[in-house]
Amino acid sequence: MGQEPQGRRTGSHPTMDIQFILIDGFSMMALTSAIEPLRAANRLAGVPLFNWTLVSERVGHAASSSGIEIATHYGFADAPTADLTILVASFLPENYGNATLFSRLRRLRSTGRMIGAVSSGTLLLARAGVLGNHRVTIHWETERALETAFPHVNASREIYCWDRDVLTSAGGAAAMDLMLALITKVHGATLANDVAEQFLHGQIRPPTQMQRQDAQWRFRVNDPRLLKAIELMQAHLGNPKPLSWIAEQVDLSKRQLARLFSGGVQTQPSRFYLELRLRAARGMVLSSTEPLEVIAEICGFSSLGHFSRSYKAQFGESPSQTRRKIVTRYV
């Protein structure tokens, strides 16, 4: 993992100050997944091991992607310095930027303070120019935006990364795993496991676990040939491979492949492959401001017209209709 966090002391116990910077449209689940383990650690230890403050662009409140507003303690300009500062974001405009925030992040890095991000907050760290060569992660729906704008960023698809003094999480429930890793590092595995048990979390996940669900679990299949065929499709969403090629890779004929899919996932391989690409496209329509033509190309459709027709047949509305439903504030 990374460096040992420093904190002020409360009696014989160090109190670590953590600051969460909330960007309007932030994920409520990611925020609570990050804060609740800290609260539980304090309760179980009987002393304030962690202290946290909430910061927004203007002191007073920040609105989550669900429309719920959270009271905040400070604005970007007047927030005190903490041991660890974490950006919490979700859906972001492609050109989001705040000079005061970026200046603050650069100042924190220049003084050696630990920084972090949850979900698409990693993209803001990149825009602020504070990632250097640190290994980071970001939610898979925002991954392409990060890689396109910052191709030299060392990005992974793991649920969280802790590289020296930079901590990043893919968001959602993975924020809890990152905080459990922090508790383990500072106060030991016993307390971290006790916290996880409080939330019925189960075994604490390692950072090496990938974000996307394993095909065997997601599609409830066990046949190794079917699993391999699905994984090949997932790996080639943007440049769809002929079914004859996929069948060849799993040592089957096209007819045998069709029977395998019909028995294992109750559909034909061509339909299954198309639905994989359409679900990936829908995620991009909902979570990015990429032009629909670009999304169509990324997901392997020969034209915007072909994409739109296939999309409407699958979801009952065109991709442009889906995008118009998104409240502009949270895009």
Coordinates of C-alpha atoms in Angstrom, one line a residue:
M1 CA 0.0 0.0 0.0
G2 CA 1.0 3.6 0.5
Q3 CA 2.7 5.7 3.1
E4 CA 1.6 5.7 6.8
P5 CA -1.1 8.4 7.3
Q6 CA -0.3 11.0 10.0
G7 CA -2.8 12.5 12.3
R8 CA -3.2 14.5 15.5
R9 CA -3.4 12.7 18.8
T10 CA -6.3 12.3 21.1
G11 CA -4.8 11.0 24.3
S12 CA -2.9 7.9 23.3
H13 CA -4.8 7.5 20.0
P14 CA -4.0 9.4 16.8
T15 CA -7.1 11.2 15.2
M16 CA -6.9 11.3 11.5
D17 CA -8.6 14.3 9.8
I18 CA -10.3 13.4 6.5
Q19 CA -11.9 15.9 4.2
F20 CA -14.5 15.0 1.6
I21 CA -14.9 17.5 -1.2
L22 CA -18.4 17.0 -2.7
I23 CA -18.9 17.9 -6.4
D24 CA -22.5 18.6 -7.2
G25 CA -24.0 15.5 -8.6
F26 CA -21.9 13.3 -6.3
S27 CA -22.8 9.7 -5.6
M28 CA -24.7 9.5 -2.2
M29 CA -23.8 5.8 -2.0
A30 CA -20.1 6.5 -2.5
L31 CA -20.1 9.1 0.2
T32 CA -21.9 7.1 2.8
S33 CA -19.8 4.0 1.9
A34 CA -16.8 6.1 2.7
I35 CA -18.0 7.8 5.9
E36 CA -19.9 5.0 7.6
P37 CA -16.8 2.7 8.2
L38 CA -15.1 5.7 9.8
R39 CA -18.1 6.3 12.1
A40 CA -18.2 2.6 13.0
A41 CA -14.5 2.5 13.7
N42 CA -14.8 5.4 16.2
R43 CA -17.8 3.7 17.9
L44 CA -16.1 0.3 18.2
A45 CA -12.8 1.8 19.4
G46 CA -14.5 4.1 21.9
V47 CA -12.3 7.0 20.8
P48 CA -12.3 9.4 17.8
L49 CA -9.9 7.7 15.5
F50 CA -11.2 9.6 12.6
N51 CA -12.6 13.1 12.1
W52 CA -14.3 14.2 8.9
T53 CA -15.5 17.4 7.3
L54 CA -17.6 18.0 4.2
V55 CA -16.6 20.7 1.6
S56 CA -18.5 22.0 -1.4
E57 CA -18.0 24.7 -3.9
R58 CA -19.9 27.2 -1.7
V59 CA -20.3 26.6 2.0
G60 CA -23.8 25.4 2.9
H61 CA -24.8 22.4 0.8
A62 CA -24.0 20.1 -2.1
A63 CA -26.6 18.2 -4.2
S64 CA -26.2 14.5 -4.8
S65 CA -27.1 12.8 -8.1
S66 CA -30.3 11.6 -6.4
G67 CA -31.2 15.2 -5.7
I68 CA -30.7 14.9 -1.9
E69 CA -28.8 17.9 -0.5
I70 CA -26.1 17.4 2.1
A71 CA -25.0 20.2 4.5
T72 CA -21.3 21.0 4.2
H73 CA -18.9 22.7 6.6
Y74 CA -16.7 24.7 4.3
G75 CA -16.4 26.1 0.8
F76 CA -13.5 25.4 -1.6
A77 CA -11.8 28.6 -0.7
D78 CA -11.9 28.5 3.1
A79 CA -11.6 24.8 4.0
P80 CA -8.8 23.9 6.4
T81 CA -6.0 21.4 5.6
A82 CA -6.6 17.7 6.4
D83 CA -4.4 14.6 6.6
L84 CA -6.3 13.1 3.7
T85 CA -8.5 15.0 1.1
I86 CA -10.9 12.9 -1.0
L87 CA -12.9 14.2 -4.0
V88 CA -16.4 12.6 -4.3
A89 CA -18.0 12.9 -7.7
S90 CA -20.3 11.0 -10.0
F91 CA -21.6 12.3 -13.4
L92 CA -19.5 15.2 -14.6
P93 CA -19.6 17.5 -17.6
E94 CA -16.6 16.7 -19.8
N95 CA -15.2 20.2 -19.3
Y96 CA -15.9 20.5 -15.5
G97 CA -13.2 22.6 -13.8
N98 CA -12.9 24.9 -10.9
A99 CA -9.8 27.0 -10.6
T100 CA -10.1 27.4 -6.8
L101 CA -10.4 23.6 -6.3
F102 CA -7.6 22.8 -8.7
S103 CA -5.3 25.3 -7.0
R104 CA -6.2 23.8 -3.6
L105 CA -5.3 20.3 -4.8
R106 CA -2.0 21.4 -6.2
R107 CA -1.2 23.2 -3.0
L108 CA -2.0 20.0 -1.0
R109 CA 0.3 18.0 -3.2
S110 CA 3.1 20.5 -2.9
T111 CA 3.1 20.1 0.8
G112 CA 3.0 16.3 0.7
R113 CA -0.6 15.8 1.9
M114 CA -2.4 12.7 1.0
I115 CA -5.2 13.0 -1.6
G116 CA -7.8 10.7 -3.0
A117 CA -10.9 10.4 -5.2
V118 CA -14.1 8.3 -5.4
S119 CA -15.7 7.4 -8.8
S120 CA -15.1 10.1 -11.4
G121 CA -13.3 12.3 -8.9
T122 CA -10.2 10.7 -10.3
L123 CA -10.8 12.6 -13.5
L124 CA -10.7 15.9 -11.6
L125 CA -7.4 14.9 -10.0
A126 CA -6.0 14.4 -13.5
R127 CA -7.3 17.7 -14.7
A128 CA -5.7 19.4 -11.7
G129 CA -2.4 17.8 -12.7
V130 CA -1.7 16.1 -9.4
L131 CA -1.6 12.4 -10.2
G132 CA 2.0 12.2 -11.5
N133 CA 2.8 8.6 -12.1
H134 CA 0.6 7.2 -9.4
R135 CA -1.5 4.2 -10.2
V136 CA -5.2 5.1 -10.0
T137 CA -8.7 3.7 -10.7
I138 CA -12.0 5.3 -11.8
H139 CA -15.5 4.0 -12.3
W140 CA -15.6 1.9 -15.5
E141 CA -18.3 4.2 -17.1
T142 CA -15.8 7.1 -16.9
E143 CA -12.7 5.1 -17.8
R144 CA -12.7 6.1 -21.4
A145 CA -13.0 9.8 -20.7
L146 CA -9.9 9.6 -18.4
E147 CA -7.9 7.5 -20.9
T148 CA -8.8 9.8 -23.8
A149 CA -8.0 13.1 -22.1
F150 CA -5.0 11.8 -20.1
P151 CA -3.5 8.8 -22.0
H152 CA -0.4 8.9 -19.8
V153 CA -2.3 8.4 -16.5
N154 CA -1.5 5.0 -15.0
A155 CA -5.1 3.8 -14.7
S156 CA -6.3 0.4 -13.6
R157 CA -9.7 -1.4 -13.6
E158 CA -9.4 -2.5 -9.9
I159 CA -12.0 -1.6 -7.3
Y160 CA -9.5 0.7 -5.6
C161 CA -5.9 1.7 -5.7
W162 CA -3.5 2.9 -2.9
D163 CA -0.3 4.1 -4.5
R164 CA 1.9 5.8 -1.9
D165 CA 0.0 9.0 -1.0
V166 CA -2.8 8.8 -3.6
L167 CA -5.9 6.7 -2.8
T168 CA -8.6 6.2 -5.4
S169 CA -11.8 4.1 -5.5
A170 CA -14.1 3.2 -8.4
G171 CA -17.0 4.4 -6.4
G172 CA -20.2 2.9 -5.0
A173 CA -19.6 0.0 -2.5
A174 CA -15.8 0.0 -3.4
A175 CA -15.5 3.2 -1.4
M176 CA -16.1 1.1 1.7
D177 CA -13.3 -1.3 0.7
L178 CA -10.9 1.6 0.4
M179 CA -11.9 2.9 3.8
L180 CA -11.5 -0.6 5.3
A181 CA -8.0 -0.7 3.8
L182 CA -7.3 2.6 5.5
I183 CA -8.6 1.4 8.8
T184 CA -6.4 -1.7 8.4
K185 CA -3.3 0.3 7.6
V186 CA -3.8 2.7 10.5
H187 CA -5.4 0.6 13.2
G188 CA -5.0 -3.0 12.2
A189 CA -7.0 -5.8 10.5
T190 CA -9.0 -6.8 13.6
L191 CA -10.7 -3.4 13.8
A192 CA -11.3 -3.3 10.0
N193 CA -12.8 -6.8 10.1
D194 CA -15.1 -5.8 13.0
V195 CA -16.2 -2.7 11.0
A196 CA -16.9 -4.9 8.0
E197 CA -19.0 -7.2 10.1
Q198 CA -21.0 -4.3 11.4
F199 CA -22.2 -3.7 7.8
L200 CA -22.7 -7.3 6.9
H201 CA -19.9 -6.6 4.3
G202 CA -18.5 -10.1 4.3
Q203 CA -14.8 -10.7 3.5
I204 CA -12.9 -7.5 2.8
R205 CA -12.1 -7.3 -0.9
P206 CA -8.5 -6.8 -2.0
P207 CA -7.6 -3.9 -4.4
T208 CA -6.8 -6.4 -7.1
Q209 CA -10.4 -7.4 -7.5
M210 CA -11.8 -6.1 -10.9
Q211 CA -14.8 -3.8 -11.1
R212 CA -16.9 -5.6 -13.6
Q213 CA -18.7 -8.7 -12.5
D214 CA -17.2 -12.1 -13.4
A215 CA -19.1 -13.6 -16.3
Q216 CA -19.7 -16.9 -14.4
W217 CA -21.4 -15.0 -11.6
R218 CA -23.2 -12.4 -13.7
F219 CA -24.7 -14.8 -16.3
R220 CA -24.9 -17.8 -14.0
V221 CA -23.1 -20.2 -16.3
N222 CA -20.5 -22.8 -15.6
D223 CA -19.6 -24.4 -18.9
P224 CA -16.0 -23.3 -19.6
R225 CA -16.6 -23.0 -23.3
L226 CA -19.6 -20.7 -22.8
L227 CA -17.7 -18.6 -20.3
K228 CA -14.8 -18.2 -22.7
A229 CA -17.2 -17.3 -25.6
I230 CA -18.8 -14.6 -23.4
E231 CA -15.5 -13.2 -22.3
L232 CA -14.3 -13.0 -25.9
M233 CA -17.5 -11.0 -26.8
Q234 CA -16.9 -8.7 -23.8
A235 CA -13.3 -8.1 -25.0
H236 CA -14.4 -7.2 -28.5
L237 CA -17.4 -4.9 -28.1
G238 CA -16.0 -2.2 -30.3
N239 CA -14.8 -4.5 -33.1
P240 CA -17.3 -7.4 -33.0
K241 CA -15.8 -10.6 -34.1
P242 CA -17.7 -13.1 -36.4
L243 CA -19.4 -15.9 -34.6
S244 CA -17.4 -18.3 -36.7
W245 CA -14.2 -16.9 -35.1
I246 CA -15.6 -17.1 -31.6
A247 CA -16.8 -20.7 -32.2
E248 CA -13.3 -21.6 -33.5
Q249 CA -11.7 -20.1 -30.3
V250 CA -13.7 -22.4 -28.1
D251 CA -13.3 -25.5 -30.4
L252 CA -16.9 -25.6 -31.6
S253 CA -18.8 -25.2 -34.8
K254 CA -21.2 -22.3 -35.2
R255 CA -24.1 -24.7 -34.9
Q256 CA -22.7 -26.1 -31.6
L257 CA -22.0 -22.6 -30.4
A258 CA -25.7 -21.7 -31.0
R259 CA -26.9 -24.8 -29.1
L260 CA -24.5 -23.9 -26.2
F261 CA -25.9 -20.4 -25.9
S262 CA -29.5 -21.6 -26.3
G263 CA -29.1 -24.0 -23.4
G264 CA -26.9 -21.8 -21.2
V265 CA -28.4 -18.3 -21.5
Q266 CA -31.6 -19.0 -23.4
T267 CA -30.8 -16.9 -26.5
Q268 CA -28.8 -17.1 -29.6
P269 CA -25.1 -15.9 -29.6
S270 CA -25.8 -13.1 -32.1
R271 CA -28.5 -11.7 -29.9
F272 CA -26.5 -12.1 -26.8
Y273 CA -23.5 -10.3 -28.4
L274 CA -25.7 -7.4 -29.6
E275 CA -27.3 -7.0 -26.2
L276 CA -23.8 -6.8 -24.6
R277 CA -22.9 -4.0 -26.9
L278 CA -26.2 -2.2 -26.4
R279 CA -25.9 -2.3 -22.6
A280 CA -22.4 -0.9 -22.8
A281 CA -23.7 1.9 -25.1
R282 CA -26.6 2.7 -22.8
G283 CA -24.1 3.1 -19.9
M284 CA -22.2 5.6 -22.0
V285 CA -25.3 7.5 -23.1
L286 CA -26.3 7.9 -19.4
S287 CA -22.9 8.7 -17.9
S288 CA -21.0 10.7 -20.5
T289 CA -21.4 13.6 -22.9
E290 CA -19.8 11.8 -25.8
P291 CA -21.5 12.4 -29.1
L292 CA -23.9 9.6 -30.0
E293 CA -21.9 9.0 -33.2
V294 CA -18.8 8.3 -31.1
I295 CA -20.7 6.0 -28.8
A296 CA -22.0 4.1 -31.8
E297 CA -18.5 3.6 -33.1
I298 CA -17.0 2.6 -29.7
C299 CA -19.7 -0.1 -29.3
G300 CA -19.2 -1.5 -32.8
F301 CA -22.1 -0.1 -34.8
S302 CA -21.5 0.8 -38.5
S303 CA -23.6 4.0 -38.4
L304 CA -25.6 6.2 -36.1
G305 CA -28.8 5.0 -37.8
H306 CA -28.0 1.4 -37.2
F307 CA -27.2 2.1 -33.6
S308 CA -30.3 4.1 -33.0
R309 CA -32.6 1.5 -34.5
S310 CA -31.0 -1.3 -32.5
Y311 CA -31.1 0.8 -29.3
K312 CA -34.8 1.7 -29.7
A313 CA -35.7 -1.9 -30.4
Q314 CA -33.9 -3.0 -27.2
F315 CA -34.9 -0.2 -24.8
G316 CA -38.1 1.3 -26.3
E317 CA -36.6 4.7 -26.9
S318 CA -33.8 6.2 -29.0
P319 CA -30.5 7.1 -27.5
S320 CA -31.2 10.8 -27.9
Q321 CA -34.5 10.3 -25.9
T322 CA -32.5 8.6 -23.2
R323 CA -30.1 11.5 -23.0
R324 CA -32.8 14.1 -22.9
K325 CA -34.2 12.5 -19.8
I326 CA -31.1 13.2 -17.8
V327 CA -31.3 16.2 -15.6
T328 CA -28.7 18.5 -17.1
R329 CA -27.4 19.4 -13.7
Y330 CA -26.2 15.9 -13.0
V331 CA -24.8 14.9 -16.5

